[in-house]
mmCIF file of C-alpha atoms in Angstrom:
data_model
loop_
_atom_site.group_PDB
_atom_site.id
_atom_site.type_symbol
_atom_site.label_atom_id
_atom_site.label_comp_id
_atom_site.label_asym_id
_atom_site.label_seq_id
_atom_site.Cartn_x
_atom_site.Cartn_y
_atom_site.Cartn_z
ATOM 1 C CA UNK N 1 144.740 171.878 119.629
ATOM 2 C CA UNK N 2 144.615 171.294 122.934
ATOM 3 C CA UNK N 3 145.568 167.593 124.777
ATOM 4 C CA UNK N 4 142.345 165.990 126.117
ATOM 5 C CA UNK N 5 142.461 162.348 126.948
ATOM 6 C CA UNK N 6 139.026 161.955 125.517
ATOM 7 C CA UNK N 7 138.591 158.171 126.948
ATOM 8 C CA UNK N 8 139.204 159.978 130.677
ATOM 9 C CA UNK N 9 135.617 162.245 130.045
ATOM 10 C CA UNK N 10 133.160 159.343 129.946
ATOM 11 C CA UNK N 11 132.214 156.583 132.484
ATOM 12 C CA UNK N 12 132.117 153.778 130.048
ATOM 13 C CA UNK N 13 133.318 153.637 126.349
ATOM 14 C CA UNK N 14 132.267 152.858 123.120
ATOM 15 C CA UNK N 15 130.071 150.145 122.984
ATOM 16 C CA UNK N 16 130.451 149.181 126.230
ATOM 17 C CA UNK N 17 127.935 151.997 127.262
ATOM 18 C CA UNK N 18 125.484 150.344 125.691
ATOM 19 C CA UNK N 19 122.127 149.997 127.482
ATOM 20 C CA UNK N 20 122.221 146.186 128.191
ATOM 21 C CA UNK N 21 120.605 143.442 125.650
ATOM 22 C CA UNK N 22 117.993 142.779 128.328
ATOM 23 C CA UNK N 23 116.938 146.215 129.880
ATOM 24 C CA UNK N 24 116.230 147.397 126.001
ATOM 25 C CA UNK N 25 114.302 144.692 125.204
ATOM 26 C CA UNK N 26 111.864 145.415 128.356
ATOM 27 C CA UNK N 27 111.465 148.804 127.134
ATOM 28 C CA UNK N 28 110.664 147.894 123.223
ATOM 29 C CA UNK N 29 108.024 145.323 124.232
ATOM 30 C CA UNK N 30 106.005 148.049 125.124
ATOM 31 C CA UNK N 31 106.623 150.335 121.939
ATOM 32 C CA UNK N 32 103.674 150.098 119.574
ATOM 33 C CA UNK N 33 103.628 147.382 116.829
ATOM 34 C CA UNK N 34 104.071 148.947 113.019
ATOM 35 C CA UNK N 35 102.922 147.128 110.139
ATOM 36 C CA UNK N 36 103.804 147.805 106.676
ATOM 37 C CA UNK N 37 104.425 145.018 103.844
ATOM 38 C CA UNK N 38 107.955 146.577 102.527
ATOM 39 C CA UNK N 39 108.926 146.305 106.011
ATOM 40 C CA UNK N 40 111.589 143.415 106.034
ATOM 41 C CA UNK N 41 113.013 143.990 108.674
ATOM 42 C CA UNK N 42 111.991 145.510 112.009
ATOM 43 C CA UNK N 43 112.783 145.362 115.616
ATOM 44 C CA UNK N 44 110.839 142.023 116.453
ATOM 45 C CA UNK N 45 114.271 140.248 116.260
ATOM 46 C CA UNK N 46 117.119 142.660 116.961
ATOM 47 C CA UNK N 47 118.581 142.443 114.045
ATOM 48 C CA UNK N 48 121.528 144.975 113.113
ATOM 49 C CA UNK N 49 119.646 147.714 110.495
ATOM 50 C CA UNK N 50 116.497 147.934 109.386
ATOM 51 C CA UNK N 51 115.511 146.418 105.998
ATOM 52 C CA UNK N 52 112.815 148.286 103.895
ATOM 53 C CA UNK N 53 111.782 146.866 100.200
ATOM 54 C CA UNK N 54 111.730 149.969 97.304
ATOM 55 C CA UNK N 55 111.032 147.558 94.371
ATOM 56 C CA UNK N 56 111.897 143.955 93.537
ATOM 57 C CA UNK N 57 115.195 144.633 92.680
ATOM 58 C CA UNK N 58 116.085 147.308 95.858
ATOM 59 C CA UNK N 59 115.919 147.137 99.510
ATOM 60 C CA UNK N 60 117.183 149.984 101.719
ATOM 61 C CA UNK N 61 119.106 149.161 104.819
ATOM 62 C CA UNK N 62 118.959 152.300 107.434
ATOM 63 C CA UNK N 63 120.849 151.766 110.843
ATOM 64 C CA UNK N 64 122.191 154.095 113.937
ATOM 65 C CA UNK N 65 125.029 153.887 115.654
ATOM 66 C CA UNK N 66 126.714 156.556 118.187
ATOM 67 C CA UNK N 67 128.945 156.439 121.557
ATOM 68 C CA UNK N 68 130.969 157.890 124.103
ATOM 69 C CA UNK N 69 135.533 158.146 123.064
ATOM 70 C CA UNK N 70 136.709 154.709 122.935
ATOM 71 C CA UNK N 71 140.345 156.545 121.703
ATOM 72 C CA UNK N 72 142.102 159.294 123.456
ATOM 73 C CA UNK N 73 143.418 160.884 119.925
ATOM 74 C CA UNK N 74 140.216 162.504 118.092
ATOM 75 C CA UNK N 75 141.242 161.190 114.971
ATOM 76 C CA UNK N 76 140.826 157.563 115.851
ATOM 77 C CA UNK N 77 137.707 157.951 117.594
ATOM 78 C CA UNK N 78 135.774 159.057 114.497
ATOM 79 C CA UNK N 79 137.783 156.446 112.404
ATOM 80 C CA UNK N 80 136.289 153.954 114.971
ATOM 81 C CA UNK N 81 132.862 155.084 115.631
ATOM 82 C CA UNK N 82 132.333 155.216 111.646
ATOM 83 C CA UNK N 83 133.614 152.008 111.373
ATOM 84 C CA UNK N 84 131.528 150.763 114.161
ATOM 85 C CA UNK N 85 128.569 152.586 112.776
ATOM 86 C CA UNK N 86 128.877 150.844 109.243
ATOM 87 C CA UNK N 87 129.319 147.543 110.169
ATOM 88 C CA UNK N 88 125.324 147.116 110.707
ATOM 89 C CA UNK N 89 125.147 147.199 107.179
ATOM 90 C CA UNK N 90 127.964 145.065 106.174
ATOM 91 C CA UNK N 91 126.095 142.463 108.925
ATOM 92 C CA UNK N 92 123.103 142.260 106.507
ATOM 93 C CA UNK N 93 125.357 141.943 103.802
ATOM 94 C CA UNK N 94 124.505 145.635 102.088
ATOM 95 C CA UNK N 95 126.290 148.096 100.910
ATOM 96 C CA UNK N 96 126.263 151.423 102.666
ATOM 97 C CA UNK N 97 125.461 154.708 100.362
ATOM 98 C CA UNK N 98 124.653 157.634 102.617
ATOM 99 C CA UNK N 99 125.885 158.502 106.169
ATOM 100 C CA UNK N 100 125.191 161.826 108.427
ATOM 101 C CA UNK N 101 127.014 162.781 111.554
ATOM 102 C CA UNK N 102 126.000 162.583 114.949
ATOM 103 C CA UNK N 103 127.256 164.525 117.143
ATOM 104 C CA UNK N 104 127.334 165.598 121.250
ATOM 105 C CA UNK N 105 130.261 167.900 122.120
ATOM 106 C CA UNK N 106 131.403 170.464 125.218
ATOM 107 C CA UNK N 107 130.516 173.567 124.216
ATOM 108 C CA UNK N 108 134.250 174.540 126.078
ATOM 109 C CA UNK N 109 136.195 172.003 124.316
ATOM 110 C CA UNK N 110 138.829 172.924 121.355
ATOM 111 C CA UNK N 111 137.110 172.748 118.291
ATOM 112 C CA UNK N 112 139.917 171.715 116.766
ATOM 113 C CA UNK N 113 139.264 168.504 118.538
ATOM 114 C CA UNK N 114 135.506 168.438 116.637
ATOM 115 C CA UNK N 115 137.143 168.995 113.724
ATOM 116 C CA UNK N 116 139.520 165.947 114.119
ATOM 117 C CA UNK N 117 136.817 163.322 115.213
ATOM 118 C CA UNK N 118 134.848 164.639 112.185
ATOM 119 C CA UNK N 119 137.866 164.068 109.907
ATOM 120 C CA UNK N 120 138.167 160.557 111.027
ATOM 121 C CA UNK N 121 134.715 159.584 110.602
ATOM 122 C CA UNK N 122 134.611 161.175 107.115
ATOM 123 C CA UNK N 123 137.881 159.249 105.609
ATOM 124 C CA UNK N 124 135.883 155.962 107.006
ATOM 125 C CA UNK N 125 133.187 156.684 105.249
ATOM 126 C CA UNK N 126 135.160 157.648 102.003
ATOM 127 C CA UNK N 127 136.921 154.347 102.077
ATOM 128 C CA UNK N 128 133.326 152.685 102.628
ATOM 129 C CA UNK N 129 132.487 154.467 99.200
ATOM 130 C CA UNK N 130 129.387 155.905 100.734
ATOM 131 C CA UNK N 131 128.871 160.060 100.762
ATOM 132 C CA UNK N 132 128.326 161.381 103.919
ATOM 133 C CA UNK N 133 125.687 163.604 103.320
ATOM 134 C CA UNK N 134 125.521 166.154 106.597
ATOM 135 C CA UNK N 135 124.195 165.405 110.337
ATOM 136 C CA UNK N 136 123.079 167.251 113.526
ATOM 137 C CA UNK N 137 125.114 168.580 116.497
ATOM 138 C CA UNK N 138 124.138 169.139 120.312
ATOM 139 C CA UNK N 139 126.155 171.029 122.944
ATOM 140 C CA UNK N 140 126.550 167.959 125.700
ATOM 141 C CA UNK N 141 129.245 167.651 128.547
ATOM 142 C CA UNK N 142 130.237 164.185 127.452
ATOM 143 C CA UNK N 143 131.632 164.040 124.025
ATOM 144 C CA UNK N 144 129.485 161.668 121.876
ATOM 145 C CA UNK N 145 130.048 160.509 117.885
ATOM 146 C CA UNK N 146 128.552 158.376 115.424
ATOM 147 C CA UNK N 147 126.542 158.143 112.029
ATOM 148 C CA UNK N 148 122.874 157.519 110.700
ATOM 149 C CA UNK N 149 123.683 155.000 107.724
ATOM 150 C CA UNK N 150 121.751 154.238 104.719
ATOM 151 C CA UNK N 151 122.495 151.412 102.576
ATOM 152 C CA UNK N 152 121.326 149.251 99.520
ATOM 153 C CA UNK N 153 120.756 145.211 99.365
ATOM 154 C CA UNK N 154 118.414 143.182 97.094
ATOM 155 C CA UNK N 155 115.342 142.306 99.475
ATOM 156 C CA UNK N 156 116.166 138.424 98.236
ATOM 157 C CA UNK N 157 119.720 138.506 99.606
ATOM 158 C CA UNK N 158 120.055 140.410 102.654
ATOM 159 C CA UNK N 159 121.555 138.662 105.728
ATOM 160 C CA UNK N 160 119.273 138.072 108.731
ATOM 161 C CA UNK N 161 120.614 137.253 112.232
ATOM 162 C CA UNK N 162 118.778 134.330 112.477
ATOM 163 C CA UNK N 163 118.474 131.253 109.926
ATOM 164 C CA UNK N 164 121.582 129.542 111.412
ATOM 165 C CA UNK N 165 121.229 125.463 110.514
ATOM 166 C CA UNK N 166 122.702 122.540 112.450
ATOM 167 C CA UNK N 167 125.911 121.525 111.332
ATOM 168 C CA UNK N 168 127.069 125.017 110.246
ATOM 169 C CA UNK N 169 130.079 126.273 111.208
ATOM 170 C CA UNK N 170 130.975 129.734 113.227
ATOM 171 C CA UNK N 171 133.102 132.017 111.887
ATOM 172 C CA UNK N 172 134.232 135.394 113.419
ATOM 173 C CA UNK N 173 136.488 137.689 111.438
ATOM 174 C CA UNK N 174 138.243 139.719 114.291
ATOM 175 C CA UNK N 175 139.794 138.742 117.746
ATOM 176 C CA UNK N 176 137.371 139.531 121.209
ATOM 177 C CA UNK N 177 138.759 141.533 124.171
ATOM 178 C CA UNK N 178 138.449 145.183 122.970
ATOM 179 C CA UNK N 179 136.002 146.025 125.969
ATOM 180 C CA UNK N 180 138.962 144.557 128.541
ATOM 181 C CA UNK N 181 141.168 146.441 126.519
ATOM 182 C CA UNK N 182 139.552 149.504 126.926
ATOM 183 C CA UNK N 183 139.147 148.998 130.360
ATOM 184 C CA UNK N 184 142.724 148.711 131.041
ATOM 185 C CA UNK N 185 143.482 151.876 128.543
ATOM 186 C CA UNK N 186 141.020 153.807 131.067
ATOM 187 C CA UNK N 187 143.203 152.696 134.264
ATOM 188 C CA UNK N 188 146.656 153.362 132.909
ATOM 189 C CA UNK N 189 147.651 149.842 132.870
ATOM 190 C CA UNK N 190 147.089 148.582 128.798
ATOM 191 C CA UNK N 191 150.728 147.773 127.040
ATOM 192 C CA UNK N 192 151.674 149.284 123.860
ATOM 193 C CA UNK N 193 151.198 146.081 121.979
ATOM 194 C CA UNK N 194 147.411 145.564 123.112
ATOM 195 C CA UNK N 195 146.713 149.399 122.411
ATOM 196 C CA UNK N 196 147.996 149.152 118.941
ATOM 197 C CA UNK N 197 146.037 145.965 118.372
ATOM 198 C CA UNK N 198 142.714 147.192 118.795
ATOM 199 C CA UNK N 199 143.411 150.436 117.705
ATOM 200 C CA UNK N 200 143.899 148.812 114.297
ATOM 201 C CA UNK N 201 141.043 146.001 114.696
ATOM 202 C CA UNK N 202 138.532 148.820 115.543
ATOM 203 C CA UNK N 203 139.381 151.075 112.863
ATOM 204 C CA UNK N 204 139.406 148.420 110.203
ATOM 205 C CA UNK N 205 135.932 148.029 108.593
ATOM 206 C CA UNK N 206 133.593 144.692 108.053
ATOM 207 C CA UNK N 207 133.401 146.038 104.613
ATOM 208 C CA UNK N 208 136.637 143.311 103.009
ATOM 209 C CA UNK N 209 135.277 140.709 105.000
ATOM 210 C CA UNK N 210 131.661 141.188 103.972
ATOM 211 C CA UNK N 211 132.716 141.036 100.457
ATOM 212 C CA UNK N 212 134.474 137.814 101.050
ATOM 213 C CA UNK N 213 131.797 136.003 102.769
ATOM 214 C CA UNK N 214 129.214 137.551 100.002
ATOM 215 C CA UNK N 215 130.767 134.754 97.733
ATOM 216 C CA UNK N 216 129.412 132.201 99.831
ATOM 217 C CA UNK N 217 126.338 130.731 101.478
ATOM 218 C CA UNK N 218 125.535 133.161 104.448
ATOM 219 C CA UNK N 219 122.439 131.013 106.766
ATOM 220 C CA UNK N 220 122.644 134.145 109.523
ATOM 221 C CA UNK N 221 125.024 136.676 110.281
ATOM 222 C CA UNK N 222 125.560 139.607 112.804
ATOM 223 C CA UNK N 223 128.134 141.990 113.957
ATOM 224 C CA UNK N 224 129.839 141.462 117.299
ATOM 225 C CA UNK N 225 129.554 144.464 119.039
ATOM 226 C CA UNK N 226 128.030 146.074 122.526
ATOM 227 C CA UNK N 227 126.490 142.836 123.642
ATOM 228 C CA UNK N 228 129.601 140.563 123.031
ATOM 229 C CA UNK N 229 129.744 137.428 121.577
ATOM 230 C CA UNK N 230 127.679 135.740 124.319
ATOM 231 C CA UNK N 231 124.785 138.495 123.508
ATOM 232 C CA UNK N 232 124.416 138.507 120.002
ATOM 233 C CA UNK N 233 125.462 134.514 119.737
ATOM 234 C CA UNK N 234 122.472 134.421 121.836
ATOM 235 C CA UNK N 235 120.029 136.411 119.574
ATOM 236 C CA UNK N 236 121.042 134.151 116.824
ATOM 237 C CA UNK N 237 120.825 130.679 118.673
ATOM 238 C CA UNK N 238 117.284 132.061 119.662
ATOM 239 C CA UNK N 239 116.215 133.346 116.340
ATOM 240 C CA UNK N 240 117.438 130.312 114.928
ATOM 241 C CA UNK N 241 115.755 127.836 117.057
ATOM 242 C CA UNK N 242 119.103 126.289 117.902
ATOM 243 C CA UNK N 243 122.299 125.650 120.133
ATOM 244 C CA UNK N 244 125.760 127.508 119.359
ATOM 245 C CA UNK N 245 127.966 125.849 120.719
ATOM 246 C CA UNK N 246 131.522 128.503 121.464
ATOM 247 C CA UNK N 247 134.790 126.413 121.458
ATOM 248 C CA UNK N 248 136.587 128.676 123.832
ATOM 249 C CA UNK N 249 140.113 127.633 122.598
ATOM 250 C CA UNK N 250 139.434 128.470 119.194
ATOM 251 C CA UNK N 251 138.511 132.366 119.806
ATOM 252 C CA UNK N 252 140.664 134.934 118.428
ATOM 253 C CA UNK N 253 142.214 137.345 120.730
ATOM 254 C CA UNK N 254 143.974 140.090 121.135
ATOM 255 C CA UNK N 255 147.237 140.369 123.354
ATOM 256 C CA UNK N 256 147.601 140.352 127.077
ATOM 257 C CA UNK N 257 143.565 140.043 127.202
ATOM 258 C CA UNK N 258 144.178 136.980 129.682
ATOM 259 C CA UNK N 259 146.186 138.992 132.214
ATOM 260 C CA UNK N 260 143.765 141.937 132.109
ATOM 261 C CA UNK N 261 140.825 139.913 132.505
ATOM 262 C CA UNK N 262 142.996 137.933 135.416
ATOM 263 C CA UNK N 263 143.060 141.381 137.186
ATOM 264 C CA UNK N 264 139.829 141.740 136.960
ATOM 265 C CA UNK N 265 139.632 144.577 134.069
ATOM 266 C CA UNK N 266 136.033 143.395 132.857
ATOM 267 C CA UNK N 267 133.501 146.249 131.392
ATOM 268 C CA UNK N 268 129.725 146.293 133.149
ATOM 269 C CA UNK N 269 128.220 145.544 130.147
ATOM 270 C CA UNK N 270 129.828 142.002 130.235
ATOM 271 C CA UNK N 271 127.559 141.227 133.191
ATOM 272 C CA UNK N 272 124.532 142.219 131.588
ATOM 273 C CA UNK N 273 125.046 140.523 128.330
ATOM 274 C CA UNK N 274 125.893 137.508 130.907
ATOM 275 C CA UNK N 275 122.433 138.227 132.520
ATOM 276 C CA UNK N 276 120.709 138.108 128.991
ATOM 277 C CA UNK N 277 122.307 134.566 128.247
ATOM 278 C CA UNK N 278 121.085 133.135 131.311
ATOM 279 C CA UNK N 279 117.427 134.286 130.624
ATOM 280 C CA UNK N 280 117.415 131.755 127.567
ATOM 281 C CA UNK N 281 119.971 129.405 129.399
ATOM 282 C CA UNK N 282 124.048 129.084 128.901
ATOM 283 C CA UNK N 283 126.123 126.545 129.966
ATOM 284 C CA UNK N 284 129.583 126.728 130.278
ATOM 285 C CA UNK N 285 132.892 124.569 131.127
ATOM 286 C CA UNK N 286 135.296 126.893 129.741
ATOM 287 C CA UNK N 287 137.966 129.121 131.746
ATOM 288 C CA UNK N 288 136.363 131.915 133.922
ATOM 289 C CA UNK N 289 138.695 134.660 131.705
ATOM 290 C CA UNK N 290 137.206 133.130 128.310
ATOM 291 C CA UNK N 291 133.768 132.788 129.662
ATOM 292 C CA UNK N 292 134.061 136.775 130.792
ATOM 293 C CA UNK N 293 135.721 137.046 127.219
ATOM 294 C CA UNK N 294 132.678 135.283 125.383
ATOM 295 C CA UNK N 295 130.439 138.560 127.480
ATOM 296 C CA UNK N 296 133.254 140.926 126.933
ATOM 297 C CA UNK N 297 131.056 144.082 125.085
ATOM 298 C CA UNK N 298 133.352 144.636 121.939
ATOM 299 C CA UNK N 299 133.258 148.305 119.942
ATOM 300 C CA UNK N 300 133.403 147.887 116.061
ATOM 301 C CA UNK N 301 133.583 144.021 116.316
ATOM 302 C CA UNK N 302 133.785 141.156 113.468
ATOM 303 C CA UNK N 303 131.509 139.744 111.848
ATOM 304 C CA UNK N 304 130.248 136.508 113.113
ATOM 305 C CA UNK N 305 128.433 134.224 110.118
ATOM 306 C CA UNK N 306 127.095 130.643 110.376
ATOM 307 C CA UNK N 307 127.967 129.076 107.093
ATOM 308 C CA UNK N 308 127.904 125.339 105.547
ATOM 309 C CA UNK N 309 131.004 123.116 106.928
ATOM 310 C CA UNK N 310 132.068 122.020 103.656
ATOM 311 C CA UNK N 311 132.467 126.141 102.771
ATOM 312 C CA UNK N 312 133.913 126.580 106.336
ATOM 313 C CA UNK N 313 137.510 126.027 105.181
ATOM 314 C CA UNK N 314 137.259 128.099 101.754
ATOM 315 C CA UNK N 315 136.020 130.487 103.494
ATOM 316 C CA UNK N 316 138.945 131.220 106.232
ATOM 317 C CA UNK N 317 141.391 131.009 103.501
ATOM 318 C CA UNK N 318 139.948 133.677 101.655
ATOM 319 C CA UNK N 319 139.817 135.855 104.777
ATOM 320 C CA UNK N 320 143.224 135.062 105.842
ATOM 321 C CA UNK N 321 144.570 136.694 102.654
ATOM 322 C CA UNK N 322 143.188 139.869 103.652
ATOM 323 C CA UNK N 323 145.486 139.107 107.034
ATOM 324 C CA UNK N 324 142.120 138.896 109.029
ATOM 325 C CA UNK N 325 142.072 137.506 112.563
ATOM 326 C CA UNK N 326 139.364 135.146 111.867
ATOM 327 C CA UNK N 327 138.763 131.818 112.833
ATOM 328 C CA UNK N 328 135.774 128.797 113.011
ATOM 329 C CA UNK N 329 135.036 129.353 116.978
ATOM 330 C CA UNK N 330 131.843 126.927 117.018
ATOM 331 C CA UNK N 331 129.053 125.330 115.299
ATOM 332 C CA UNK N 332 125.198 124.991 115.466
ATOM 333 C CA UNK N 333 123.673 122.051 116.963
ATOM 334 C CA UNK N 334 120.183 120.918 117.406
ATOM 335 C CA UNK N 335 118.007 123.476 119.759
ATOM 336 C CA UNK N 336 119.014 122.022 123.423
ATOM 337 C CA UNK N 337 117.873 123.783 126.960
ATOM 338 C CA UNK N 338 120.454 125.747 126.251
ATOM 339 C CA UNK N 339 120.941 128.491 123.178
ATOM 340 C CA UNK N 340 124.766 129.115 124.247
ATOM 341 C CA UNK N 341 127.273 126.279 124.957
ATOM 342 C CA UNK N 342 130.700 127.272 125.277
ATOM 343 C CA UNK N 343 133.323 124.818 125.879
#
């Protein structure tokens, strides 16, 4: 198989080359409205999947999810675009059953190196017990992977991204910074130790937290990924009618994201999902590095739940078994001018 440093073939990476939280919602505004009463769940509040009743028992969950090489080694890009492409469901609290590839590749690129990044997203989507059930394939210059995911939830317990109450408490189950990260991976200056860290994070799926926080009262939930946690904190607090309010020394990170964000390593996307805050108004008093942090776009990101304080603590326990990064980072507050806060 030949050496490509797959990262080194696209402008931006992973999640980060997401069309920003504000440009997209311009363009669906104009989309014609669909009705249907099984539809739970559309795209009037950007939530993560789709949510579509069968029966009063079953609910099917069906979500999208595809980028650009976030990894240089095949293998762990399709380990972390599966990942990345499950979590949507895990967000609504489902379970995922079916997945199909999705696929752009050079039509002079090893095939070997196809075969690889399909390998990886298959054993992700093994260990998420779903079947992965085929997919489609384009010839592209720029090397592109993810999955179409269908899952299963009862249409009386799915999680929303909205329904967040004041006085709950934040919790996010992995550190921020992978967008810096993989900013610094693409100019040659990351260290081993920061590599390794959100190698790992990414590739891990939402799947052992999700079952954790299933045992508990979920108001709203989301997945952090392309629009940070300043962008989809945002769609919550707005949803929600509320405040969030981000305690910036509480945030989990991963290592040496301070010195790369120092030097100025921050991902575009960052400054749109900043943009998007300010259209519903942020305020902030924290460090310029954690406020770029808080926008940082993140690829296959934690969870981030608004739960009851008194279940805040059981909660984080629990997690922290499974040797989670988690942490409370916040808590929702009466709606202010503001939706974001962060302190």
């Amino acid at each position: 198989m030949e050496k490509v440093y797959l990262t080194k073939l696209a402008p931006n990476c992973g999640c980060a080359a997401k069309v920003g939280p504000g440009t997209l919602a311009g363009v669906l505004c104009g989309l014609p409205k669909f009705q249907d009463s099984h539809l739970l769940v559309g795209t009037e509040t950007s939530d993560d999947a789709a949510v579509y009743k069968i029966s009063d028992e079953l609910a099917m969950i069906q979500t999208l999810d595809f980028f650009t090489p976030v990894a240089d080694d095949p293998y762990d890009f399709g380990q972390i675009a599966a990942a990345n492409a499950l979590s949507d469901v895990y967000a609504m609290g489902g379970e995922p059953k079916t997945a199909l590839n999705i696929v752009a590749f050079p039509k002079d690129m090893d095939t070997a190196i196809l075969g690889e990044i399909l390998k990886g997203g298959a054993d992700k989507v093994l260990e998420a017990g779903a079947v992965l059930a085929g997919g489609h394939t384009i010839q592209d210059d720029t090397p592109k992977y993810g999955l179409s995911v269908t899952g299963f939830v009862h249409p009386d317990k799915f999680w929303k991204n909205y329904g967040a109450q004041t006085g709950d408490k934040l919790i996010l189950t992995k550190p921020l910074g992978a967008g810096i990260i993989n900013t610094a991976i693409k100019a040659d200056l990351v260290s081993e130790r920061a590599r390794e860290a959100v190698l790992k994070s990414m590739k891990t799926l939402n799947k052992y937290a999700c079952e954790i926080l299933k045992k508990y009262t979920i108001h709203a939930c989301t997945d952090i990924t392309g629009f940070g946690l300043g962008g989809h904190g945002t769609e919550m607090a707005a949803g929600s009618d509320k405040t969030l309010v981000i305690d910036s020394q509480a945030l989990p990170i991963f290592p040496d994201v301070e010195e790369y964000a120092s030097m100025g390593l921050i991902p575009g996307g960052a400054y749109r999902n900043r943009e998007f805050a300010a259209k519903t108004g942020y305020v902030s008093t924290a460090k310029l590095w954690l406020e770029d942090l808080v926008f940082d776009p993140q690829t296959s990101g934690g969870l981030l739940a608004a739960v009851p304080a008194e279940e805040a603590d059981e909660i984080l326990r629990e997690l922290k078994e499974l040797s989670l990064s988690c942490a409370v980072i916040g808590e929702v507050i009466d709606r202010e001018k503001h939706t974001l806060l962060i302190r």
